[in-house]
XYZ file of C-alpha atoms in Angstrom:
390
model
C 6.594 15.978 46.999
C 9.647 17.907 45.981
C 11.330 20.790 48.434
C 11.153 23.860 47.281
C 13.953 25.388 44.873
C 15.673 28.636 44.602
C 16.651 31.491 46.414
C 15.247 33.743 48.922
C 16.693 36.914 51.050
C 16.509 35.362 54.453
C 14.738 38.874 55.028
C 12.030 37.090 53.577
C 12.081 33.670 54.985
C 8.437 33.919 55.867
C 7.343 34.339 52.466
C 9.514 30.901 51.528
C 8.149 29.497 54.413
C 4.174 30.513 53.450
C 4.916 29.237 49.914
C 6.390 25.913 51.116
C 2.688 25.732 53.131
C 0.799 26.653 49.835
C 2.415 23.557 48.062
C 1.755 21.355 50.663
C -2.079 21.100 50.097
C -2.824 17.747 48.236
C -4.092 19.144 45.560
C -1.029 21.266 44.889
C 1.032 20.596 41.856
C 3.244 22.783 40.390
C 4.157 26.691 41.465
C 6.697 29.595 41.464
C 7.680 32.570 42.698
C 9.388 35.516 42.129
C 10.190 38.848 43.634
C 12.069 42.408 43.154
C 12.636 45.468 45.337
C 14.402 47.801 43.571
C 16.744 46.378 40.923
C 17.002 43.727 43.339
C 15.000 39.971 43.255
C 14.274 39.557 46.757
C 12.858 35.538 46.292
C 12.998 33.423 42.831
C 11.264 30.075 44.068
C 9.412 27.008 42.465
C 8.274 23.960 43.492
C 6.520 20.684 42.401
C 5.608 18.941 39.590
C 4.635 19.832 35.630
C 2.773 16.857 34.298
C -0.659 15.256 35.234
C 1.601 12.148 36.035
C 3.208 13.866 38.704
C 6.384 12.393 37.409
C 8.038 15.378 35.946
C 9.607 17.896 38.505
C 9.428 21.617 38.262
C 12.552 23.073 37.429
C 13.857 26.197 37.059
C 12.857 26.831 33.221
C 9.574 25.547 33.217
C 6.947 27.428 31.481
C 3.248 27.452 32.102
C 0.566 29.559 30.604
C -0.539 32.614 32.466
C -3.360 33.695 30.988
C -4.281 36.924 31.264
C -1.338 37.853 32.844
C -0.697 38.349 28.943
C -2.649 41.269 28.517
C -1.018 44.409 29.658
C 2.252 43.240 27.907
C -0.097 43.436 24.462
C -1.068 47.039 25.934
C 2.817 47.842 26.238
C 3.409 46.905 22.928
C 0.283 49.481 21.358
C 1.337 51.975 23.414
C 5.087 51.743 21.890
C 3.547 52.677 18.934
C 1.801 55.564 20.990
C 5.335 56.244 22.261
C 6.430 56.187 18.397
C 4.236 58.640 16.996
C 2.572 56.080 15.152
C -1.036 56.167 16.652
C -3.018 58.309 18.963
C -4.717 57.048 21.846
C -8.118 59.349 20.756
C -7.364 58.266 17.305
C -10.116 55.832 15.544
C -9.196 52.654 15.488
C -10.357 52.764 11.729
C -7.521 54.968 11.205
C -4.821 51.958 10.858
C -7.708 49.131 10.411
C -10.645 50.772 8.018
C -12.602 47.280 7.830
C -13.041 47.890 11.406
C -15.215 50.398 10.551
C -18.535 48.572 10.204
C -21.395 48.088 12.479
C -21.211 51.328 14.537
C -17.699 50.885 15.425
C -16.584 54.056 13.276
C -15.501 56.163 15.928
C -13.764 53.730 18.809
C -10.236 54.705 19.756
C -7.495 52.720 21.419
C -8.023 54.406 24.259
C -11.476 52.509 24.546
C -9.612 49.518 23.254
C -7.010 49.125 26.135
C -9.518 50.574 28.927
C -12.232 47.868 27.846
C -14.790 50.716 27.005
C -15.175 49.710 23.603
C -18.156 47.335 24.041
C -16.489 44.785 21.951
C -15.691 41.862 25.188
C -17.399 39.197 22.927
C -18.302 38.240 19.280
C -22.306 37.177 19.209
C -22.004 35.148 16.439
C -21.150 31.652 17.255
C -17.841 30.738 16.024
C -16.424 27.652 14.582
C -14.091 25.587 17.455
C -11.293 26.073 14.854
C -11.584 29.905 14.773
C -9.844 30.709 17.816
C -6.758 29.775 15.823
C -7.263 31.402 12.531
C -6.399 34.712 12.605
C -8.523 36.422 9.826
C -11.821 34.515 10.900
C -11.132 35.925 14.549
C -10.176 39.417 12.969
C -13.597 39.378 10.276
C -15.747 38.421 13.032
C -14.633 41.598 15.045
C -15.150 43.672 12.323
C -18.766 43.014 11.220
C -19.579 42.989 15.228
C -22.198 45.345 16.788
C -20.856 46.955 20.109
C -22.727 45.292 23.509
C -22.971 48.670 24.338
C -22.307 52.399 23.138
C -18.630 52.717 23.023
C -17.547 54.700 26.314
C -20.392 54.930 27.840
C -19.522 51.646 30.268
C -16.711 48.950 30.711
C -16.813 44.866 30.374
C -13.957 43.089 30.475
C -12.771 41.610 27.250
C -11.247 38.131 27.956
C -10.500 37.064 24.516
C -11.290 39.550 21.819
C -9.024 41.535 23.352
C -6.191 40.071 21.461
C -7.383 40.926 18.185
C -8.733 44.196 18.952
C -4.958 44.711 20.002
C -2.908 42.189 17.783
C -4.467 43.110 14.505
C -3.333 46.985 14.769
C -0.068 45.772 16.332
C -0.027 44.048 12.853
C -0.663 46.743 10.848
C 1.587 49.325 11.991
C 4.288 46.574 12.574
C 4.237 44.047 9.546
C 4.858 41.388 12.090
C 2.554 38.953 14.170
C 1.935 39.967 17.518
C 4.060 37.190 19.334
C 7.311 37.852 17.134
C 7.004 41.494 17.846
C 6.937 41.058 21.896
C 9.645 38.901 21.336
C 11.745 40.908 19.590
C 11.004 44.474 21.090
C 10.263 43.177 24.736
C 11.056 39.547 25.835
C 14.824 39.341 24.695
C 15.858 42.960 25.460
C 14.068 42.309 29.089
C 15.895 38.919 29.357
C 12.242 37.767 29.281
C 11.907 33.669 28.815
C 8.222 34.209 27.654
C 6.341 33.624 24.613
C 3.347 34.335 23.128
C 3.641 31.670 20.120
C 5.491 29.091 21.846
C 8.402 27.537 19.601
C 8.681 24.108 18.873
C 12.095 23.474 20.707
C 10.087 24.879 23.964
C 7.151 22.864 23.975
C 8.506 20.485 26.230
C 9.544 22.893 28.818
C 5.437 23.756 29.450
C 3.891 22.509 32.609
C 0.092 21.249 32.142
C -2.778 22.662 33.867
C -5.325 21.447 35.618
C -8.185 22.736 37.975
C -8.418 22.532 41.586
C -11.287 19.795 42.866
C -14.122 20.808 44.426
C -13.491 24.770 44.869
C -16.425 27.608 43.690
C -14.191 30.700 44.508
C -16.005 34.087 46.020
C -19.563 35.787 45.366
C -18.186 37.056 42.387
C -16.601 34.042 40.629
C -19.953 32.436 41.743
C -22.107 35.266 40.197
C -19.994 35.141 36.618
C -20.002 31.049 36.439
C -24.226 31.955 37.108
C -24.234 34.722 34.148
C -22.567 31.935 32.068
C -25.100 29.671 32.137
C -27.103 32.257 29.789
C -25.607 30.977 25.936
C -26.667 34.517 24.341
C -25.441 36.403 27.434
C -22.560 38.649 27.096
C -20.445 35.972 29.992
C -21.247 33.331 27.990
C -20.175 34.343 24.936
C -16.698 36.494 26.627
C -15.658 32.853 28.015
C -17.053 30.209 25.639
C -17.059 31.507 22.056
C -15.492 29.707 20.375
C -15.947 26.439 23.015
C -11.952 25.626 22.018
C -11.516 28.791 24.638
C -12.640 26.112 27.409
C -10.382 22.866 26.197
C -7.401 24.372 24.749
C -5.187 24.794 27.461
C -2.919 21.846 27.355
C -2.964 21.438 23.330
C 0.075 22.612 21.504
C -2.159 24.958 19.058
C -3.127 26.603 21.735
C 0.648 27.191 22.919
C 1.836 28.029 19.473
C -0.657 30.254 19.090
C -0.634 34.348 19.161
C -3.371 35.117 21.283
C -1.893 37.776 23.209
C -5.041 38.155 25.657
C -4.567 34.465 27.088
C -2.256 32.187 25.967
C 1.162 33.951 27.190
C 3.771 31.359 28.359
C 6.651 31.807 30.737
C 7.508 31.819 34.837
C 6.899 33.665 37.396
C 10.705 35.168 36.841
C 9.936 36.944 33.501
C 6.461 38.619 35.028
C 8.262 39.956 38.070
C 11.247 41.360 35.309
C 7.851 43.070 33.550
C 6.705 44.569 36.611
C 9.984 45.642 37.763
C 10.678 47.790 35.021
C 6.991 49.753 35.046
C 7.761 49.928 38.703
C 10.585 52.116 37.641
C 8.608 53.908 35.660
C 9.368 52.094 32.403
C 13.453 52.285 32.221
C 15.547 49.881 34.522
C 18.994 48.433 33.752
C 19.531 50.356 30.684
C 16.285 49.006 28.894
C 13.507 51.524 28.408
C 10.052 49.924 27.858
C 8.101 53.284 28.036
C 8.188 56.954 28.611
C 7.690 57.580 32.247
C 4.789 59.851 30.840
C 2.950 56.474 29.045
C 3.776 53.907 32.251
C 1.550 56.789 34.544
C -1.179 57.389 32.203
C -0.830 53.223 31.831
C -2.131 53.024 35.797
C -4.293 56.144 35.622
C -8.104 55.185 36.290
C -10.081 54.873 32.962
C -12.595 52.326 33.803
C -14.178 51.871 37.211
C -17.701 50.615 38.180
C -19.583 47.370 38.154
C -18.229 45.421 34.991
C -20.500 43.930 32.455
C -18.554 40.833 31.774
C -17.432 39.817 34.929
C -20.301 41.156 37.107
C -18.242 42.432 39.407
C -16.816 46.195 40.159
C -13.769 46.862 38.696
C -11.258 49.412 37.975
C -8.711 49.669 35.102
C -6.108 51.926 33.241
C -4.635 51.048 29.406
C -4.132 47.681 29.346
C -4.040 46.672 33.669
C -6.274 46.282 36.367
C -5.684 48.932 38.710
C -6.111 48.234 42.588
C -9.757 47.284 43.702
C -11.827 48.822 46.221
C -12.863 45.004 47.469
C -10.675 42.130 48.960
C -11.159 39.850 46.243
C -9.648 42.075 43.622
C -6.614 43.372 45.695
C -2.734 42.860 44.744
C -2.437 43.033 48.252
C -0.097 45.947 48.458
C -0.217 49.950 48.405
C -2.893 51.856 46.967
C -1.291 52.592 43.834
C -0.554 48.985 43.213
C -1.272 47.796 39.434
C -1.203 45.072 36.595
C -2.754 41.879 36.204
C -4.344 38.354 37.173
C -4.317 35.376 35.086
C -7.222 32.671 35.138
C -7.088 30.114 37.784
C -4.417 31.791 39.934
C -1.180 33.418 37.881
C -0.587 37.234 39.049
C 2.035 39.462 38.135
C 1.988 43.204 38.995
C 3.769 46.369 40.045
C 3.955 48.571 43.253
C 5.655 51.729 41.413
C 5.836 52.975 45.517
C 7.355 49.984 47.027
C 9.345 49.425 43.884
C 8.033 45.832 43.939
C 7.776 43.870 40.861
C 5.902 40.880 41.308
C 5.348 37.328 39.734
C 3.797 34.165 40.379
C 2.349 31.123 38.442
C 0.459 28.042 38.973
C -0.532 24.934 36.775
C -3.079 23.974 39.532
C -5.956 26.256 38.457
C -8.418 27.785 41.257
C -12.306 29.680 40.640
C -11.333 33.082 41.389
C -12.339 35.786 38.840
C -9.432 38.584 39.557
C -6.487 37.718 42.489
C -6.272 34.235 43.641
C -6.083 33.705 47.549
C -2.485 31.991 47.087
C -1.084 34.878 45.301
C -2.760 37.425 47.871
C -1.589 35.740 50.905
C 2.233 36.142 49.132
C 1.808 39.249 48.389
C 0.633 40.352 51.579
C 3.552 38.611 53.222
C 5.969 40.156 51.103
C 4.164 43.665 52.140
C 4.629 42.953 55.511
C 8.150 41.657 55.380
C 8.779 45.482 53.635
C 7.011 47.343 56.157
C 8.990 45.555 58.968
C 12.121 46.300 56.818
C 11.413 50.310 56.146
């Protein structure tokens, strides 16, 4: 196995040293790390290898899916048009997409959109494998879909709907596809080397995933992978409709793709960049993402309570998980910690007190439904390394 690459402040050698331990574990692949304090980056690490081969080394510019990790960059780019005077968050959704008005669904705002309130986690209908990649047979199905629930009155994660529910205003009040708007208005004025829509001169630069052996997560990842098993439960169809959701991964229409719930590509480098700037209250360097007024209602509790997707309490703003009240859901920081997991392990969030911006991604895919145990354990250590240092 390779050593690992990159730099670290020797202020936080025990971090290094705790991710060197991570990658040891046989099953380890590929991994990296990165970290900010301030307008500083404290550790910028990777390690291992991309392909299933376990020929190809990780290097500095690999990419790797992240998952959801995806998500509250879609919410940054709605509320820009918040920010813009284009929308309203208590403005109907119907407003900028009127075939959205079908089905009871006449009165949802983005607001209940990017706070998962909307009762629209899942389309009940099952859906073609090829769907997931056609954009107007994702968008129609969304629109002639009954709410799970009154709008409002609860919250369920949406895993994949949400980035229709998102892209196709983003579309409308932008002329462009989601993945060429974040690239134009957030990835390349951030210095950002993600994607959402992978281009073909990148392709090879994209580690593939695979799923830890052996490994069934915590009572909560156990309880969703149960409520799964039920094909016309709400789980089921969150995760598994359409079935490509489950096999897509590694594929390049999956990677090309502008799914801007899931199927975000880039390191653990461009997260921590994200996170750094809403750390900082949306402006750092020059670059405003936000008003400072948007990034705190952006982390201001919307949704908390048991969740009906993921069976599981959880807590949430516009567009990012805020910190849980239970271990398995923690960023492992302050209180006002917030942002987001990705599936199987990738984390990137912001501690606007420490002024911590924080990334990391995996191509070895764990269980856990919200913060995997490697990223936890690093982002404890990097918490304690701060404490010790202020």
């Amino acid at each position: 196995m390779t050593q690992v690459q990159g730099y670290f402040d020797p202020r936080f050698e025990t971090v290094r040293d705790l991710f060197a331990q991570q990658q040891s574990d046989p099953q380890a692949r590929g991994a990296a790390l990165c970290v900010t304090v301030g307008g500083d980056t404290v550790l910028d690490l990777w390690h291992g290898v991309m392909d299933r081969d376990n020929s190809r080394v990780w290097e500095q510019d690999t990419l790797v899916n992240v998952f959801s990790c995806t998500k509250p960059i879609g919410a940054v780019a709605l509320l820009q048009q918040v920010q813009a005077g284009r929308i309203g968050l208590d403005d109907p959704v119907a407003d900028v997409w009127p075939e959205f008005a079908q089905a009871g669904k006449q009165q949802i705002t983005f607001r209940q959109l990017l706070s998962h309130r909307s009762g629209l986690s899942a389309i009940s209908q099952p859906l073609a494998p090829e769907a997931l990649f056609d954009w107007q047979a994702m968008t129609a199905a969304l629109e002639a879909q009954e709410p799970w629930w009154q709008p409002g009155d609860q919250h369920g994660y949406a895993p994949l709907t949400y980035a229709w529910l998102l892209g196709e205003p983003l579309r409308r009040l932008t002329g462009q596809m989601p993945g060429d708007y974040l690239r134009e208005q957030i990835f390349q004025p951030l210095g950002m080397d993600f994607h959402v829509g992978v281009a073909d001169a990148d392709l090879q630069r994209i580690a593939s995933v695979s799923r830890l052996r052996n490994q069934f997560g915590d009572e909560y990842a156990r309880a969703l992978f149960s409520a799964m098993g039920d094909p016309a439960g709400l789980a089921f169809k969150a995760f598994a409709n359409p079935s490509s959701l489950q096999n897509s991964t590694n594929k390049p229409e999956w990677q090309q793709a502008h799914i801007l719930s899931a199927n975000g590509t880039g390191n653990a480098r461009s997260l921590a960049r994200f996170w750094q700037v809403l750390a900082h209250e949306g402006k750092i360097d020059g670059v405003q993402l936000l008003d400072a007024e948007l990034v705190q209602l952006m982390h201001r509790e919307h949704s908390a309570g048991m969740d009906l997707t993921l069976h599981c309490p959880t807590r949430f703003g516009l567009g990012v998980m805020l910190e849980q009240q239970w271990q398995g859901g923690s960023f492992g920081m302050g209180e006002n910690a917030f942002g987001h997991p990705g599936a199987g392990g990738a984390l990137g969030f912001a501690d606007p007190d420490a002024g911590v911006g924080f990334g990391y991604v995996t191509n070895t895919m764990g269980p856990y439904v919200l913060t995997d145990p490697r990223a936890g354990e690093l982002s404890r250590e990097t918490y304690r390394c701060l404490r010790e240092l202020y």
